[in-house]
GROMACS .gro file of C-alpha atoms in nm:
model
  191
    1UNK     CA    1   0.230  -0.326   2.230
    2UNK     CA    2   0.432  -0.414   1.923
    3UNK     CA    3   0.407  -0.761   1.771
    4UNK     CA    4   0.687  -1.016   1.810
    5UNK     CA    5   0.784  -1.203   1.493
    6UNK     CA    6   0.964  -1.536   1.475
    7UNK     CA    7   1.226  -1.512   1.197
    8UNK     CA    8   1.019  -1.763   0.992
    9UNK     CA    9   0.718  -1.523   0.999
   10UNK     CA   10   0.901  -1.217   0.866
   11UNK     CA   11   0.767  -1.111   0.527
   12UNK     CA   12   0.807  -0.818   0.288
   13UNK     CA   13   0.647  -0.493   0.417
   14UNK     CA   14   0.662  -0.603   0.785
   15UNK     CA   15   0.763  -0.312   1.004
   16UNK     CA   16   1.039  -0.403   1.252
   17UNK     CA   17   1.216  -0.237   1.542
   18UNK     CA   18   1.591  -0.295   1.494
   19UNK     CA   19   1.826  -0.135   1.747
   20UNK     CA   20   1.546   0.100   1.853
   21UNK     CA   21   1.484   0.226   1.499
   22UNK     CA   22   1.188   0.161   1.262
   23UNK     CA   23   1.257  -0.044   0.949
   24UNK     CA   24   1.036  -0.188   0.678
   25UNK     CA   25   1.130  -0.525   0.527
   26UNK     CA   26   1.204  -0.504   0.154
   27UNK     CA   27   1.334  -0.857   0.104
   28UNK     CA   28   1.369  -1.192   0.281
   29UNK     CA   29   1.604  -1.468   0.166
   30UNK     CA   30   1.610  -1.808   0.340
   31UNK     CA   31   1.945  -1.983   0.311
   32UNK     CA   32   2.014  -2.346   0.393
   33UNK     CA   33   2.379  -2.438   0.338
   34UNK     CA   34   2.487  -2.798   0.286
   35UNK     CA   35   2.651  -2.794   0.628
   36UNK     CA   36   2.573  -2.567   0.918
   37UNK     CA   37   2.273  -2.383   1.047
   38UNK     CA   38   2.003  -2.242   0.816
   39UNK     CA   39   1.977  -1.865   0.825
   40UNK     CA   40   1.754  -1.588   0.694
   41UNK     CA   41   1.892  -1.272   0.538
   42UNK     CA   42   1.655  -0.977   0.585
   43UNK     CA   43   1.699  -0.663   0.376
   44UNK     CA   44   1.536  -0.360   0.545
   45UNK     CA   45   1.490   0.008   0.469
   46UNK     CA   46   1.503   0.262   0.751
   47UNK     CA   47   1.161   0.428   0.763
   48UNK     CA   48   1.297   0.776   0.843
   49UNK     CA   49   1.637   0.807   0.672
   50UNK     CA   50   1.580   0.560   0.386
   51UNK     CA   51   1.911   0.382   0.451
   52UNK     CA   52   1.915   0.012   0.362
   53UNK     CA   53   2.035  -0.248   0.611
   54UNK     CA   54   2.094  -0.619   0.555
   55UNK     CA   55   2.112  -0.855   0.852
   56UNK     CA   56   2.145  -1.231   0.886
   57UNK     CA   57   1.937  -1.406   1.153
   58UNK     CA   58   1.958  -1.767   1.274
   59UNK     CA   59   1.657  -1.996   1.291
   60UNK     CA   60   1.451  -1.943   1.605
   61UNK     CA   61   1.545  -1.575   1.655
   62UNK     CA   62   1.267  -1.332   1.745
   63UNK     CA   63   1.226  -0.980   1.610
   64UNK     CA   64   1.015  -0.701   1.757
   65UNK     CA   65   0.765  -0.522   1.534
   66UNK     CA   66   0.791  -0.143   1.514
   67UNK     CA   67   0.529   0.051   1.708
   68UNK     CA   68   0.382   0.237   1.411
   69UNK     CA   69   0.036   0.370   1.345
   70UNK     CA   70  -0.118   0.452   1.008
   71UNK     CA   71  -0.395   0.714   0.992
   72UNK     CA   72  -0.610   0.829   0.703
   73UNK     CA   73  -0.557   1.203   0.652
   74UNK     CA   74  -0.644   1.466   0.392
   75UNK     CA   75  -0.375   1.679   0.225
   76UNK     CA   76  -0.452   2.049   0.269
   77UNK     CA   77  -0.166   2.274   0.150
   78UNK     CA   78   0.211   2.325   0.141
   79UNK     CA   79   0.365   2.532   0.423
   80UNK     CA   80   0.729   2.614   0.345
   81UNK     CA   81   0.927   2.289   0.361
   82UNK     CA   82   0.627   2.107   0.510
   83UNK     CA   83   0.301   1.966   0.383
   84UNK     CA   84  -0.008   2.004   0.602
   85UNK     CA   85  -0.241   1.707   0.649
   86UNK     CA   86  -0.566   1.693   0.847
   87UNK     CA   87  -0.707   1.396   1.037
   88UNK     CA   88  -1.056   1.345   0.893
   89UNK     CA   89  -1.197   1.228   1.226
   90UNK     CA   90  -1.045   1.471   1.479
   91UNK     CA   91  -0.961   1.764   1.241
   92UNK     CA   92  -0.613   1.768   1.395
   93UNK     CA   93  -0.353   1.915   1.155
   94UNK     CA   94  -0.008   1.760   1.116
   95UNK     CA   95   0.297   1.905   0.940
   96UNK     CA   96   0.498   1.648   0.746
   97UNK     CA   97   0.836   1.732   0.592
   98UNK     CA   98   0.803   1.753   0.213
   99UNK     CA   99   1.118   1.534   0.186
  100UNK     CA  100   0.920   1.249   0.347
  101UNK     CA  101   0.679   1.233   0.053
  102UNK     CA  102   0.868   1.074  -0.236
  103UNK     CA  103   0.584   1.116  -0.486
  104UNK     CA  104   0.494   1.476  -0.389
  105UNK     CA  105   0.476   1.573  -0.759
  106UNK     CA  106   0.163   1.357  -0.780
  107UNK     CA  107   0.000   1.491  -0.463
  108UNK     CA  108  -0.334   1.660  -0.534
  109UNK     CA  109  -0.513   1.904  -0.303
  110UNK     CA  110  -0.765   1.732  -0.075
  111UNK     CA  111  -0.624   1.387  -0.158
  112UNK     CA  112  -0.685   1.121   0.106
  113UNK     CA  113  -0.351   0.973   0.207
  114UNK     CA  114  -0.218   0.728   0.467
  115UNK     CA  115   0.018   0.903   0.710
  116UNK     CA  116   0.254   0.676   0.905
  117UNK     CA  117   0.341   0.773   1.264
  118UNK     CA  118   0.627   0.636   1.475
  119UNK     CA  119   0.624   0.731   1.846
  120UNK     CA  120   0.360   0.995   1.766
  121UNK     CA  121   0.566   1.166   1.492
  122UNK     CA  122   0.479   1.151   1.121
  123UNK     CA  123   0.751   0.966   0.928
  124UNK     CA  124   0.593   0.889   0.592
  125UNK     CA  125   0.299   0.936   0.360
  126UNK     CA  126   0.142   0.691   0.118
  127UNK     CA  127  -0.055   0.854  -0.162
  128UNK     CA  128  -0.370   0.704  -0.312
  129UNK     CA  129  -0.271   0.431  -0.559
  130UNK     CA  130  -0.424   0.612  -0.859
  131UNK     CA  131  -0.459   0.984  -0.935
  132UNK     CA  132  -0.632   1.143  -1.232
  133UNK     CA  133  -0.465   1.455  -1.376
  134UNK     CA  134  -0.504   1.675  -1.680
  135UNK     CA  135  -0.228   1.716  -1.939
  136UNK     CA  136  -0.113   2.080  -1.949
  137UNK     CA  137   0.177   2.052  -2.196
  138UNK     CA  138   0.299   1.789  -2.439
  139UNK     CA  139   0.415   1.766  -2.796
  140UNK     CA  140   0.156   1.658  -3.052
  141UNK     CA  141   0.163   1.304  -3.188
  142UNK     CA  142   0.205   1.272  -3.563
  143UNK     CA  143  -0.024   1.071  -3.788
  144UNK     CA  144   0.145   0.751  -3.896
  145UNK     CA  145   0.381   0.751  -3.595
  146UNK     CA  146   0.242   0.424  -3.462
  147UNK     CA  147   0.547   0.233  -3.347
  148UNK     CA  148   0.472   0.023  -3.041
  149UNK     CA  149   0.528   0.176  -2.697
  150UNK     CA  150   0.643   0.517  -2.817
  151UNK     CA  151   0.634   0.753  -2.520
  152UNK     CA  152   0.671   1.129  -2.487
  153UNK     CA  153   0.699   1.359  -2.183
  154UNK     CA  154   0.386   1.541  -2.065
  155UNK     CA  155   0.341   1.800  -1.792
  156UNK     CA  156   0.038   1.742  -1.563
  157UNK     CA  157  -0.155   1.982  -1.337
  158UNK     CA  158   0.086   1.952  -1.045
  159UNK     CA  159   0.387   2.027  -1.266
  160UNK     CA  160   0.515   1.669  -1.263
  161UNK     CA  161   0.645   1.521  -1.588
  162UNK     CA  162   0.498   1.183  -1.686
  163UNK     CA  163   0.586   0.966  -1.987
  164UNK     CA  164   0.267   0.911  -2.193
  165UNK     CA  165   0.179   0.739  -2.524
  166UNK     CA  166   0.197   0.953  -2.837
  167UNK     CA  167  -0.183   0.968  -2.881
  168UNK     CA  168  -0.225   1.172  -2.559
  169UNK     CA  169  -0.272   1.543  -2.618
  170UNK     CA  170  -0.315   1.866  -2.418
  171UNK     CA  171  -0.640   1.866  -2.219
  172UNK     CA  172  -0.666   1.487  -2.190
  173UNK     CA  173  -0.720   1.335  -1.845
  174UNK     CA  174  -0.490   1.048  -1.756
  175UNK     CA  175  -0.466   0.807  -1.465
  176UNK     CA  176  -0.123   0.774  -1.301
  177UNK     CA  177   0.001   0.496  -1.074
  178UNK     CA  178   0.158   0.682  -0.777
  179UNK     CA  179   0.366   0.378  -0.676
  180UNK     CA  180   0.566   0.398  -1.001
  181UNK     CA  181   0.484   0.745  -1.134
  182UNK     CA  182   0.383   0.590  -1.465
  183UNK     CA  183   0.091   0.649  -1.701
  184UNK     CA  184  -0.182   0.386  -1.662
  185UNK     CA  185  -0.468   0.490  -1.891
  186UNK     CA  186  -0.668   0.777  -2.039
  187UNK     CA  187  -0.987   0.859  -1.850
  188UNK     CA  188  -1.301   1.058  -1.929
  189UNK     CA  189  -1.331   1.407  -1.786
  190UNK     CA  190  -1.592   1.422  -1.511
  191UNK     CA  191  -1.639   1.795  -1.486
   0.00000   0.00000   0.00000
């Protein structure tokens, strides 16, 4: 049974059922005009198509939460236009469309991810927050080139291109924030 939210309880990242479709709240703005009824403008992103919707609700309105389930699964391999994930508890395999994984360039084999299901169908994947990858290609930094925040492109093991500081060189291990796709820090190799 999905949760019922009073409009005052709606917060960012709540999952709502609007017109029979799953949405995630990306912004909430309470408005109280000088005259008239206060209202709340909710900006939502469709969880399947990615379309953004903005709706205004009056005080006291109720919204139904989306009936979604999040399960921890392990990424196994690509299969055509799909990515195959395995439930770590039941060993059930699920095919998720590669287009549903925005950060797929940072997806490592055997990574533990959160797979989001709506009505029993996978609709999204959340990667681990941090991934460690090796630099395969990048231009060398030059001695004396020490201007603040100078970045250069670097190719990592999955083929993704990440902007890194100039002191990073081929063979270095770096930590990447999958939420932004940005370099976080250099890490020691543990091999």
